[in-house]
Amino acid sequence: MAPDLGRVDRLARALELRRGRAAAASAGRFQDLMMTDRSTAATAEKRRVFRSLHASGFFLLPNAWDRGSAVRLAKLGFKAIASTSAGAAWSVGKEDGELGLEAILDHLRMLVASTHLPVNADFENGFADCPKDVARNVALAVDTGVAALSIEDWSGTAMYETDRAVERIAAARSAIDAIDPTVMLVGRNENFRVPDMSVGASITRAVAYADAGADCLFVPFILDHGAVAELVAAVAPKPVNVVVHQYDADIRAFAERGVRRCSVGGSLARKTWEAFDAAAQILRRYDGDDGC
Protein backbone atom coordinates (compact mmCIF):
# COMPACT_ATOMS: atom_id res chain seq x y z
CA MET A 1 0.00 0.00 0.00
CA ALA A 2 1.32 3.45 -0.87
CA PRO A 3 2.07 5.61 2.16
CA ASP A 4 -0.32 8.41 3.05
CA LEU A 5 2.06 11.31 2.34
CA GLY A 6 -0.31 13.84 3.84
CA ARG A 7 -0.45 11.93 7.09
CA VAL A 8 3.33 11.55 7.14
CA ASP A 9 3.70 15.28 6.60
CA ARG A 10 1.28 16.09 9.40
CA LEU A 11 3.14 13.77 11.78
CA ALA A 12 6.45 15.37 10.85
CA ARG A 13 5.07 18.83 11.46
CA ALA A 14 3.61 17.73 14.82
CA LEU A 15 6.96 16.24 15.84
CA GLU A 16 8.75 19.43 14.87
CA LEU A 17 6.22 21.48 16.80
CA ARG A 18 6.71 19.36 19.90
CA ARG A 19 10.49 19.72 19.56
CA GLY A 20 10.08 23.45 19.21
CA ARG A 21 7.90 23.65 22.30
CA ALA A 22 10.36 21.56 24.25
CA ALA A 23 13.23 23.75 23.11
CA ALA A 24 11.26 26.89 24.01
CA ALA A 25 10.39 25.48 27.41
CA SER A 26 14.02 24.57 27.99
CA ALA A 27 15.10 28.06 26.95
CA GLY A 28 12.47 29.55 29.26
CA ARG A 29 13.70 27.49 32.19
CA PHE A 30 17.26 28.53 31.40
CA GLN A 31 16.21 32.20 31.30
CA ASP A 32 14.43 31.82 34.63
CA LEU A 33 17.54 30.28 36.15
CA MET A 34 19.69 33.06 34.77
CA MET A 35 17.34 35.72 36.17
CA THR A 36 17.31 33.96 39.54
CA ASP A 37 21.11 33.81 39.55
CA ARG A 38 21.36 37.50 38.69
CA SER A 39 18.84 38.41 41.40
CA THR A 40 20.68 36.30 43.96
CA ALA A 41 23.98 37.89 43.01
CA ALA A 42 22.48 41.39 43.22
CA THR A 43 21.03 40.65 46.66
CA ALA A 44 24.35 39.28 47.87
CA GLU A 45 26.13 42.41 46.62
CA LYS A 46 23.65 44.72 48.35
CA ARG A 47 24.18 42.85 51.60
CA ARG A 48 27.95 42.94 51.22
CA VAL A 49 27.93 46.67 50.51
CA PHE A 50 25.60 47.42 53.41
CA ARG A 51 27.70 45.48 55.90
CA SER A 52 30.84 47.23 54.66
CA LEU A 53 29.24 50.63 55.34
CA HIS A 54 29.23 49.72 59.03
CA ALA A 55 32.94 48.87 59.18
CA SER A 56 34.12 52.46 59.62
CA GLY A 57 33.10 56.06 59.11
CA PHE A 58 29.57 57.43 59.07
CA PHE A 59 26.61 57.39 56.69
CA LEU A 60 23.01 58.58 56.52
CA LEU A 61 20.19 56.09 56.22
CA PRO A 62 17.04 57.94 55.06
CA ASN A 63 13.75 56.08 55.40
CA ALA A 64 11.67 55.59 52.24
CA TRP A 65 7.95 54.88 52.36
CA ASP A 66 7.01 54.10 48.74
CA ARG A 67 8.56 53.37 45.34
CA GLY A 68 8.86 57.04 44.43
CA SER A 69 10.68 58.02 47.61
CA ALA A 70 13.06 55.06 47.25
CA VAL A 71 13.90 56.02 43.66
CA ARG A 72 14.37 59.69 44.54
CA LEU A 73 16.66 58.93 47.48
CA ALA A 74 18.81 56.71 45.26
CA LYS A 75 19.05 59.47 42.62
CA LEU A 76 20.13 61.93 45.31
CA GLY A 77 23.17 59.77 46.03
CA PHE A 78 22.43 58.12 49.37
CA LYS A 79 24.28 54.86 49.95
CA ALA A 80 21.38 52.89 51.46
CA ILE A 81 17.80 53.34 52.61
CA ALA A 82 15.60 52.02 55.37
CA SER A 83 11.89 51.37 55.50
CA THR A 84 9.65 53.09 58.03
CA SER A 85 6.63 51.41 59.57
CA ALA A 86 4.96 54.78 60.08
CA GLY A 87 5.62 55.98 56.54
CA ALA A 88 4.47 52.68 55.07
CA ALA A 89 1.22 52.89 57.01
CA TRP A 90 0.57 56.53 56.10
CA SER A 91 1.14 55.77 52.42
CA VAL A 92 -1.92 53.50 52.43
CA GLY A 93 -4.09 55.66 54.69
CA LYS A 94 -3.41 53.81 57.95
CA GLU A 95 -1.64 54.62 61.20
CA ASP A 96 1.68 53.28 62.41
CA GLY A 97 1.33 49.72 63.66
CA GLU A 98 -1.84 48.96 61.69
CA LEU A 99 -0.14 47.05 58.88
CA GLY A 100 0.14 43.30 59.36
CA LEU A 101 2.93 40.91 58.47
CA GLU A 102 1.86 40.17 54.89
CA ALA A 103 1.41 43.85 54.08
CA ILE A 104 4.88 44.65 55.43
CA LEU A 105 6.47 41.78 53.51
CA ASP A 106 4.86 43.07 50.30
CA HIS A 107 6.07 46.57 51.16
CA LEU A 108 9.64 45.33 51.64
CA ARG A 109 9.59 43.43 48.34
CA MET A 110 8.45 46.61 46.62
CA LEU A 111 11.24 48.71 48.16
CA VAL A 112 13.91 46.13 47.34
CA ALA A 113 12.72 45.92 43.73
CA SER A 114 12.60 49.73 43.42
CA THR A 115 16.27 50.47 43.92
CA HIS A 116 19.82 49.19 43.58
CA LEU A 117 20.47 50.38 47.13
CA PRO A 118 20.53 48.07 50.17
CA VAL A 119 17.34 48.22 52.24
CA ASN A 120 17.24 48.08 56.04
CA ALA A 121 13.81 46.85 57.13
CA ASP A 122 11.89 48.34 60.03
CA PHE A 123 10.45 44.98 61.05
CA GLU A 124 8.80 46.25 64.23
CA ASN A 125 8.58 43.48 66.86
CA GLY A 126 8.84 40.71 64.28
CA PHE A 127 5.02 40.49 64.29
CA ALA A 128 5.13 37.91 67.06
CA ASP A 129 5.79 37.56 70.78
CA CYS A 130 7.19 34.02 70.94
CA PRO A 131 10.85 33.69 69.87
CA LYS A 132 10.15 30.76 67.52
CA ASP A 133 7.45 32.78 65.77
CA VAL A 134 9.80 35.75 65.51
CA ALA A 135 12.34 33.42 63.88
CA ARG A 136 9.76 32.22 61.33
CA ASN A 137 8.78 35.76 60.40
CA VAL A 138 12.37 36.96 60.23
CA ALA A 139 13.07 34.20 57.71
CA LEU A 140 10.22 35.55 55.58
CA ALA A 141 11.66 39.05 55.82
CA VAL A 142 15.13 37.85 54.76
CA ASP A 143 13.52 36.21 51.73
CA THR A 144 12.32 39.65 50.51
CA GLY A 145 15.93 40.57 49.74
CA VAL A 146 16.55 43.13 52.49
CA ALA A 147 20.10 43.73 53.65
CA ALA A 148 19.16 44.19 57.31
CA LEU A 149 16.19 44.20 59.64
CA SER A 150 15.46 45.51 63.10
CA ILE A 151 13.66 43.77 65.93
CA GLU A 152 12.29 45.93 68.72
CA ASP A 153 11.39 45.03 72.29
CA TRP A 154 7.91 46.58 72.38
CA SER A 155 4.97 44.21 72.00
CA GLY A 156 2.55 46.90 70.95
CA THR A 157 1.24 47.33 74.48
CA ALA A 158 4.24 46.71 76.77
CA MET A 159 7.97 46.21 76.79
CA TYR A 160 9.13 42.59 76.88
CA GLU A 161 10.98 41.49 79.96
CA THR A 162 14.72 41.61 79.36
CA ASP A 163 15.20 37.83 79.23
CA ARG A 164 12.37 37.41 76.72
CA ALA A 165 13.66 40.32 74.64
CA VAL A 166 17.11 38.73 74.50
CA GLU A 167 15.61 35.36 73.51
CA ARG A 168 13.79 37.08 70.65
CA ILE A 169 17.00 38.67 69.36
CA ALA A 170 18.81 35.34 69.59
CA ALA A 171 15.99 33.61 67.69
CA ALA A 172 16.13 36.27 64.97
CA ARG A 173 19.91 35.81 64.72
CA SER A 174 19.56 32.04 64.35
CA ALA A 175 16.93 32.44 61.63
CA ILE A 176 19.16 34.84 59.70
CA ASP A 177 22.24 32.64 60.04
CA ALA A 178 20.34 29.65 58.68
CA ILE A 179 19.66 31.57 55.45
CA ASP A 180 22.36 34.21 54.96
CA PRO A 181 24.61 35.35 57.83
CA THR A 182 25.54 38.51 55.91
CA VAL A 183 22.09 39.97 56.63
CA MET A 184 22.45 42.42 59.49
CA LEU A 185 20.30 42.30 62.62
CA VAL A 186 19.53 45.55 64.42
CA GLY A 187 18.59 45.28 68.09
CA ARG A 188 16.22 48.09 69.02
CA ASN A 189 15.18 49.24 72.49
CA GLU A 190 11.95 51.26 72.46
CA ASN A 191 12.95 53.34 75.48
CA PHE A 192 10.63 56.22 74.56
CA ARG A 193 7.61 53.96 75.10
CA VAL A 194 8.38 53.83 78.83
CA PRO A 195 8.72 57.39 80.15
CA ASP A 196 10.58 56.44 83.32
CA MET A 197 13.09 54.11 81.64
CA SER A 198 16.60 55.31 82.41
CA VAL A 199 19.41 55.71 79.90
CA GLY A 200 21.39 53.17 81.90
CA ALA A 201 18.63 50.56 81.57
CA SER A 202 18.46 51.12 77.82
CA ILE A 203 22.21 50.76 77.45
CA THR A 204 22.14 47.56 79.51
CA ARG A 205 19.55 46.16 77.12
CA ALA A 206 21.59 47.25 74.10
CA VAL A 207 24.63 45.40 75.44
CA ALA A 208 22.52 42.28 76.02
CA TYR A 209 21.15 42.48 72.47
CA ALA A 210 24.66 42.81 71.09
CA ASP A 211 25.73 39.74 73.05
CA ALA A 212 22.68 37.85 71.70
CA GLY A 213 23.72 38.48 68.09
CA ALA A 214 22.57 41.95 67.08
CA ASP A 215 25.02 43.49 64.60
CA CYS A 216 23.92 47.08 65.21
CA LEU A 217 22.21 48.74 68.17
CA PHE A 218 19.46 51.33 68.08
CA VAL A 219 17.88 53.21 70.99
CA PRO A 220 15.68 55.77 69.19
CA PHE A 221 15.58 58.66 71.63
CA ILE A 222 18.91 58.53 73.34
CA LEU A 223 19.98 61.85 71.84
CA ASP A 224 21.99 63.52 74.60
CA HIS A 225 25.54 63.58 73.30
CA GLY A 226 27.04 62.23 76.50
CA ALA A 227 24.55 59.36 76.63
CA VAL A 228 25.16 58.58 72.96
CA ALA A 229 28.91 58.41 73.58
CA GLU A 230 28.24 56.08 76.52
CA LEU A 231 26.08 53.81 74.33
CA VAL A 232 28.71 53.72 71.58
CA ALA A 233 31.41 52.76 74.09
CA ALA A 234 29.24 50.12 75.78
CA VAL A 235 28.48 48.12 72.62
CA ALA A 236 31.78 48.71 70.78
CA PRO A 237 32.97 47.52 68.35
CA LYS A 238 29.40 47.02 67.14
CA PRO A 239 27.91 50.09 65.43
CA VAL A 240 25.18 52.35 66.76
CA ASN A 241 22.26 53.94 64.90
CA VAL A 242 20.77 57.25 66.04
CA VAL A 243 17.47 58.55 64.66
CA VAL A 244 17.28 62.26 63.82
CA HIS A 245 14.16 64.30 63.19
CA GLN A 246 15.94 67.65 62.89
CA TYR A 247 18.23 67.93 59.90
CA ASP A 248 20.99 70.13 61.27
CA ALA A 249 24.59 70.18 62.51
CA ASP A 250 23.76 67.71 65.30
CA ILE A 251 24.02 64.97 62.68
CA ARG A 252 27.74 65.63 62.28
CA ALA A 253 28.10 65.87 66.06
CA PHE A 254 26.73 62.33 66.38
CA ALA A 255 29.25 61.15 63.81
CA GLU A 256 32.04 62.73 65.83
CA ARG A 257 30.92 60.72 68.87
CA GLY A 258 31.33 57.45 67.03
CA VAL A 259 27.79 56.89 65.77
CA ARG A 260 28.04 54.86 62.58
CA ARG A 261 24.75 55.86 60.97
CA CYS A 262 21.77 58.18 61.39
CA SER A 263 18.32 57.25 60.16
CA VAL A 264 15.33 59.60 60.07
CA GLY A 265 12.45 57.32 61.03
CA GLY A 266 9.13 58.61 59.74
CA SER A 267 10.24 62.25 59.78
CA LEU A 268 10.95 62.55 56.04
CA ALA A 269 7.55 61.07 55.25
CA ARG A 270 5.94 63.34 57.87
CA LYS A 271 7.56 66.45 56.39
CA THR A 272 6.33 65.40 52.94
CA TRP A 273 2.76 64.85 54.13
CA GLU A 274 2.81 68.13 56.08
CA ALA A 275 3.79 69.97 52.90
CA PHE A 276 1.02 68.10 51.05
CA ASP A 277 -1.54 69.05 53.70
CA ALA A 278 -0.48 72.70 53.65
CA ALA A 279 -0.77 72.89 49.87
CA ALA A 280 -4.10 71.04 49.88
CA GLN A 281 -5.48 73.42 52.53
CA ILE A 282 -4.63 76.36 50.27
CA LEU A 283 -6.33 74.60 47.37
CA ARG A 284 -9.36 73.85 49.54
CA ARG A 285 -10.07 77.61 49.88
CA TYR A 286 -11.20 77.64 46.26
CA ASP A 287 -13.44 74.59 46.46
CA GLY A 288 -16.91 75.59 45.30
CA ASP A 289 -19.06 77.93 47.36
CA ASP A 290 -16.97 77.29 50.47
CA GLY A 291 -14.15 79.35 49.00
CA CYS A 292 -16.26 82.37 48.03
Coordinates of C-alpha atoms in Angstrom, one line a residue:
M1 CA 0.0 0.0 0.0
A2 CA 1.3 3.4 -0.9
P3 CA 2.1 5.6 2.2
D4 CA -0.3 8.4 3.0
L5 CA 2.1 11.3 2.3
G6 CA -0.3 13.8 3.8
R7 CA -0.5 11.9 7.1
V8 CA 3.3 11.5 7.1
D9 CA 3.7 15.3 6.6
R10 CA 1.3 16.1 9.4
L11 CA 3.1 13.8 11.8
A12 CA 6.4 15.4 10.9
R13 CA 5.1 18.8 11.5
A14 CA 3.6 17.7 14.8
L15 CA 7.0 16.2 15.8
E16 CA 8.8 19.4 14.9
L17 CA 6.2 21.5 16.8
R18 CA 6.7 19.4 19.9
R19 CA 10.5 19.7 19.6
G20 CA 10.1 23.5 19.2
R21 CA 7.9 23.6 22.3
A22 CA 10.4 21.6 24.2
A23 CA 13.2 23.8 23.1
A24 CA 11.3 26.9 24.0
A25 CA 10.4 25.5 27.4
S26 CA 14.0 24.6 28.0
A27 CA 15.1 28.1 27.0
G28 CA 12.5 29.6 29.3
R29 CA 13.7 27.5 32.2
F30 CA 17.3 28.5 31.4
Q31 CA 16.2 32.2 31.3
D32 CA 14.4 31.8 34.6
L33 CA 17.5 30.3 36.2
M34 CA 19.7 33.1 34.8
M35 CA 17.3 35.7 36.2
T36 CA 17.3 34.0 39.5
D37 CA 21.1 33.8 39.6
R38 CA 21.4 37.5 38.7
S39 CA 18.8 38.4 41.4
T40 CA 20.7 36.3 44.0
A41 CA 24.0 37.9 43.0
A42 CA 22.5 41.4 43.2
T43 CA 21.0 40.6 46.7
A44 CA 24.4 39.3 47.9
E45 CA 26.1 42.4 46.6
K46 CA 23.7 44.7 48.4
R47 CA 24.2 42.9 51.6
R48 CA 28.0 42.9 51.2
V49 CA 27.9 46.7 50.5
F50 CA 25.6 47.4 53.4
R51 CA 27.7 45.5 55.9
S52 CA 30.8 47.2 54.7
L53 CA 29.2 50.6 55.3
H54 CA 29.2 49.7 59.0
A55 CA 32.9 48.9 59.2
S56 CA 34.1 52.5 59.6
G57 CA 33.1 56.1 59.1
F58 CA 29.6 57.4 59.1
F59 CA 26.6 57.4 56.7
L60 CA 23.0 58.6 56.5
L61 CA 20.2 56.1 56.2
P62 CA 17.0 57.9 55.1
N63 CA 13.7 56.1 55.4
A64 CA 11.7 55.6 52.2
W65 CA 8.0 54.9 52.4
D66 CA 7.0 54.1 48.7
R67 CA 8.6 53.4 45.3
G68 CA 8.9 57.0 44.4
S69 CA 10.7 58.0 47.6
A70 CA 13.1 55.1 47.2
V71 CA 13.9 56.0 43.7
R72 CA 14.4 59.7 44.5
L73 CA 16.7 58.9 47.5
A74 CA 18.8 56.7 45.3
K75 CA 19.1 59.5 42.6
L76 CA 20.1 61.9 45.3
G77 CA 23.2 59.8 46.0
F78 CA 22.4 58.1 49.4
K79 CA 24.3 54.9 49.9
A80 CA 21.4 52.9 51.5
I81 CA 17.8 53.3 52.6
A82 CA 15.6 52.0 55.4
S83 CA 11.9 51.4 55.5
T84 CA 9.6 53.1 58.0
S85 CA 6.6 51.4 59.6
A86 CA 5.0 54.8 60.1
G87 CA 5.6 56.0 56.5
A88 CA 4.5 52.7 55.1
A89 CA 1.2 52.9 57.0
W90 CA 0.6 56.5 56.1
S91 CA 1.1 55.8 52.4
V92 CA -1.9 53.5 52.4
G93 CA -4.1 55.7 54.7
K94 CA -3.4 53.8 58.0
E95 CA -1.6 54.6 61.2
D96 CA 1.7 53.3 62.4
G97 CA 1.3 49.7 63.7
E98 CA -1.8 49.0 61.7
L99 CA -0.1 47.0 58.9
G100 CA 0.1 43.3 59.4
L101 CA 2.9 40.9 58.5
E102 CA 1.9 40.2 54.9
A103 CA 1.4 43.9 54.1
I104 CA 4.9 44.6 55.4
L105 CA 6.5 41.8 53.5
D106 CA 4.9 43.1 50.3
H107 CA 6.1 46.6 51.2
L108 CA 9.6 45.3 51.6
R109 CA 9.6 43.4 48.3
M110 CA 8.4 46.6 46.6
L111 CA 11.2 48.7 48.2
V112 CA 13.9 46.1 47.3
A113 CA 12.7 45.9 43.7
S114 CA 12.6 49.7 43.4
T115 CA 16.3 50.5 43.9
H116 CA 19.8 49.2 43.6
L117 CA 20.5 50.4 47.1
P118 CA 20.5 48.1 50.2
V119 CA 17.3 48.2 52.2
N120 CA 17.2 48.1 56.0
A121 CA 13.8 46.8 57.1
D122 CA 11.9 48.3 60.0
F123 CA 10.5 45.0 61.1
E124 CA 8.8 46.2 64.2
N125 CA 8.6 43.5 66.9
G126 CA 8.8 40.7 64.3
F127 CA 5.0 40.5 64.3
A128 CA 5.1 37.9 67.1
D129 CA 5.8 37.6 70.8
C130 CA 7.2 34.0 70.9
P131 CA 10.9 33.7 69.9
K132 CA 10.1 30.8 67.5
D133 CA 7.5 32.8 65.8
V134 CA 9.8 35.8 65.5
A135 CA 12.3 33.4 63.9
R136 CA 9.8 32.2 61.3
N137 CA 8.8 35.8 60.4
V138 CA 12.4 37.0 60.2
A139 CA 13.1 34.2 57.7
L140 CA 10.2 35.5 55.6
A141 CA 11.7 39.0 55.8
V142 CA 15.1 37.9 54.8
D143 CA 13.5 36.2 51.7
T144 CA 12.3 39.6 50.5
G145 CA 15.9 40.6 49.7
V146 CA 16.5 43.1 52.5
A147 CA 20.1 43.7 53.6
A148 CA 19.2 44.2 57.3
L149 CA 16.2 44.2 59.6
S150 CA 15.5 45.5 63.1
I151 CA 13.7 43.8 65.9
E152 CA 12.3 45.9 68.7
D153 CA 11.4 45.0 72.3
W154 CA 7.9 46.6 72.4
S155 CA 5.0 44.2 72.0
G156 CA 2.6 46.9 71.0
T157 CA 1.2 47.3 74.5
A158 CA 4.2 46.7 76.8
M159 CA 8.0 46.2 76.8
Y160 CA 9.1 42.6 76.9
E161 CA 11.0 41.5 80.0
T162 CA 14.7 41.6 79.4
D163 CA 15.2 37.8 79.2
R164 CA 12.4 37.4 76.7
A165 CA 13.7 40.3 74.6
V166 CA 17.1 38.7 74.5
E167 CA 15.6 35.4 73.5
R168 CA 13.8 37.1 70.7
I169 CA 17.0 38.7 69.4
A170 CA 18.8 35.3 69.6
A171 CA 16.0 33.6 67.7
A172 CA 16.1 36.3 65.0
R173 CA 19.9 35.8 64.7
S174 CA 19.6 32.0 64.4
A175 CA 16.9 32.4 61.6
I176 CA 19.2 34.8 59.7
D177 CA 22.2 32.6 60.0
A178 CA 20.3 29.6 58.7
I179 CA 19.7 31.6 55.4
D180 CA 22.4 34.2 55.0
P181 CA 24.6 35.4 57.8
T182 CA 25.5 38.5 55.9
V183 CA 22.1 40.0 56.6
M184 CA 22.5 42.4 59.5
L185 CA 20.3 42.3 62.6
V186 CA 19.5 45.5 64.4
G187 CA 18.6 45.3 68.1
R188 CA 16.2 48.1 69.0
N189 CA 15.2 49.2 72.5
E190 CA 11.9 51.3 72.5
N191 CA 12.9 53.3 75.5
F192 CA 10.6 56.2 74.6
R193 CA 7.6 54.0 75.1
V194 CA 8.4 53.8 78.8
P195 CA 8.7 57.4 80.2
D196 CA 10.6 56.4 83.3
M197 CA 13.1 54.1 81.6
S198 CA 16.6 55.3 82.4
V199 CA 19.4 55.7 79.9
G200 CA 21.4 53.2 81.9
A201 CA 18.6 50.6 81.6
S202 CA 18.5 51.1 77.8
I203 CA 22.2 50.8 77.5
T204 CA 22.1 47.6 79.5
R205 CA 19.6 46.2 77.1
A206 CA 21.6 47.2 74.1
V207 CA 24.6 45.4 75.4
A208 CA 22.5 42.3 76.0
Y209 CA 21.1 42.5 72.5
A210 CA 24.7 42.8 71.1
D211 CA 25.7 39.7 73.0
A212 CA 22.7 37.8 71.7
G213 CA 23.7 38.5 68.1
A214 CA 22.6 42.0 67.1
D215 CA 25.0 43.5 64.6
C216 CA 23.9 47.1 65.2
L217 CA 22.2 48.7 68.2
F218 CA 19.5 51.3 68.1
V219 CA 17.9 53.2 71.0
P220 CA 15.7 55.8 69.2
F221 CA 15.6 58.7 71.6
I222 CA 18.9 58.5 73.3
L223 CA 20.0 61.8 71.8
D224 CA 22.0 63.5 74.6
H225 CA 25.5 63.6 73.3
G226 CA 27.0 62.2 76.5
A227 CA 24.6 59.4 76.6
V228 CA 25.2 58.6 73.0
A229 CA 28.9 58.4 73.6
E230 CA 28.2 56.1 76.5
L231 CA 26.1 53.8 74.3
V232 CA 28.7 53.7 71.6
A233 CA 31.4 52.8 74.1
A234 CA 29.2 50.1 75.8
V235 CA 28.5 48.1 72.6
A236 CA 31.8 48.7 70.8
P237 CA 33.0 47.5 68.3
K238 CA 29.4 47.0 67.1
P239 CA 27.9 50.1 65.4
V240 CA 25.2 52.4 66.8
N241 CA 22.3 53.9 64.9
V242 CA 20.8 57.2 66.0
V243 CA 17.5 58.6 64.7
V244 CA 17.3 62.3 63.8
H245 CA 14.2 64.3 63.2
Q246 CA 15.9 67.6 62.9
Y247 CA 18.2 67.9 59.9
D248 CA 21.0 70.1 61.3
A249 CA 24.6 70.2 62.5
D250 CA 23.8 67.7 65.3
I251 CA 24.0 65.0 62.7
R252 CA 27.7 65.6 62.3
A253 CA 28.1 65.9 66.1
F254 CA 26.7 62.3 66.4
A255 CA 29.3 61.1 63.8
E256 CA 32.0 62.7 65.8
R257 CA 30.9 60.7 68.9
G258 CA 31.3 57.5 67.0
V259 CA 27.8 56.9 65.8
R260 CA 28.0 54.9 62.6
R261 CA 24.7 55.9 61.0
C262 CA 21.8 58.2 61.4
S263 CA 18.3 57.2 60.2
V264 CA 15.3 59.6 60.1
G265 CA 12.4 57.3 61.0
G266 CA 9.1 58.6 59.7
S267 CA 10.2 62.3 59.8
L268 CA 10.9 62.6 56.0
A269 CA 7.5 61.1 55.3
R270 CA 5.9 63.3 57.9
K271 CA 7.6 66.4 56.4
T272 CA 6.3 65.4 52.9
W273 CA 2.8 64.9 54.1
E274 CA 2.8 68.1 56.1
A275 CA 3.8 70.0 52.9
F276 CA 1.0 68.1 51.0
D277 CA -1.5 69.1 53.7
A278 CA -0.5 72.7 53.6
A279 CA -0.8 72.9 49.9
A280 CA -4.1 71.0 49.9
Q281 CA -5.5 73.4 52.5
I282 CA -4.6 76.4 50.3
L283 CA -6.3 74.6 47.4
R284 CA -9.4 73.9 49.5
R285 CA -10.1 77.6 49.9
Y286 CA -11.2 77.6 46.3
D287 CA -13.4 74.6 46.5
G288 CA -16.9 75.6 45.3
D289 CA -19.1 77.9 47.4
D290 CA -17.0 77.3 50.5
G291 CA -14.1 79.3 49.0
C292 CA -16.3 82.4 48.0

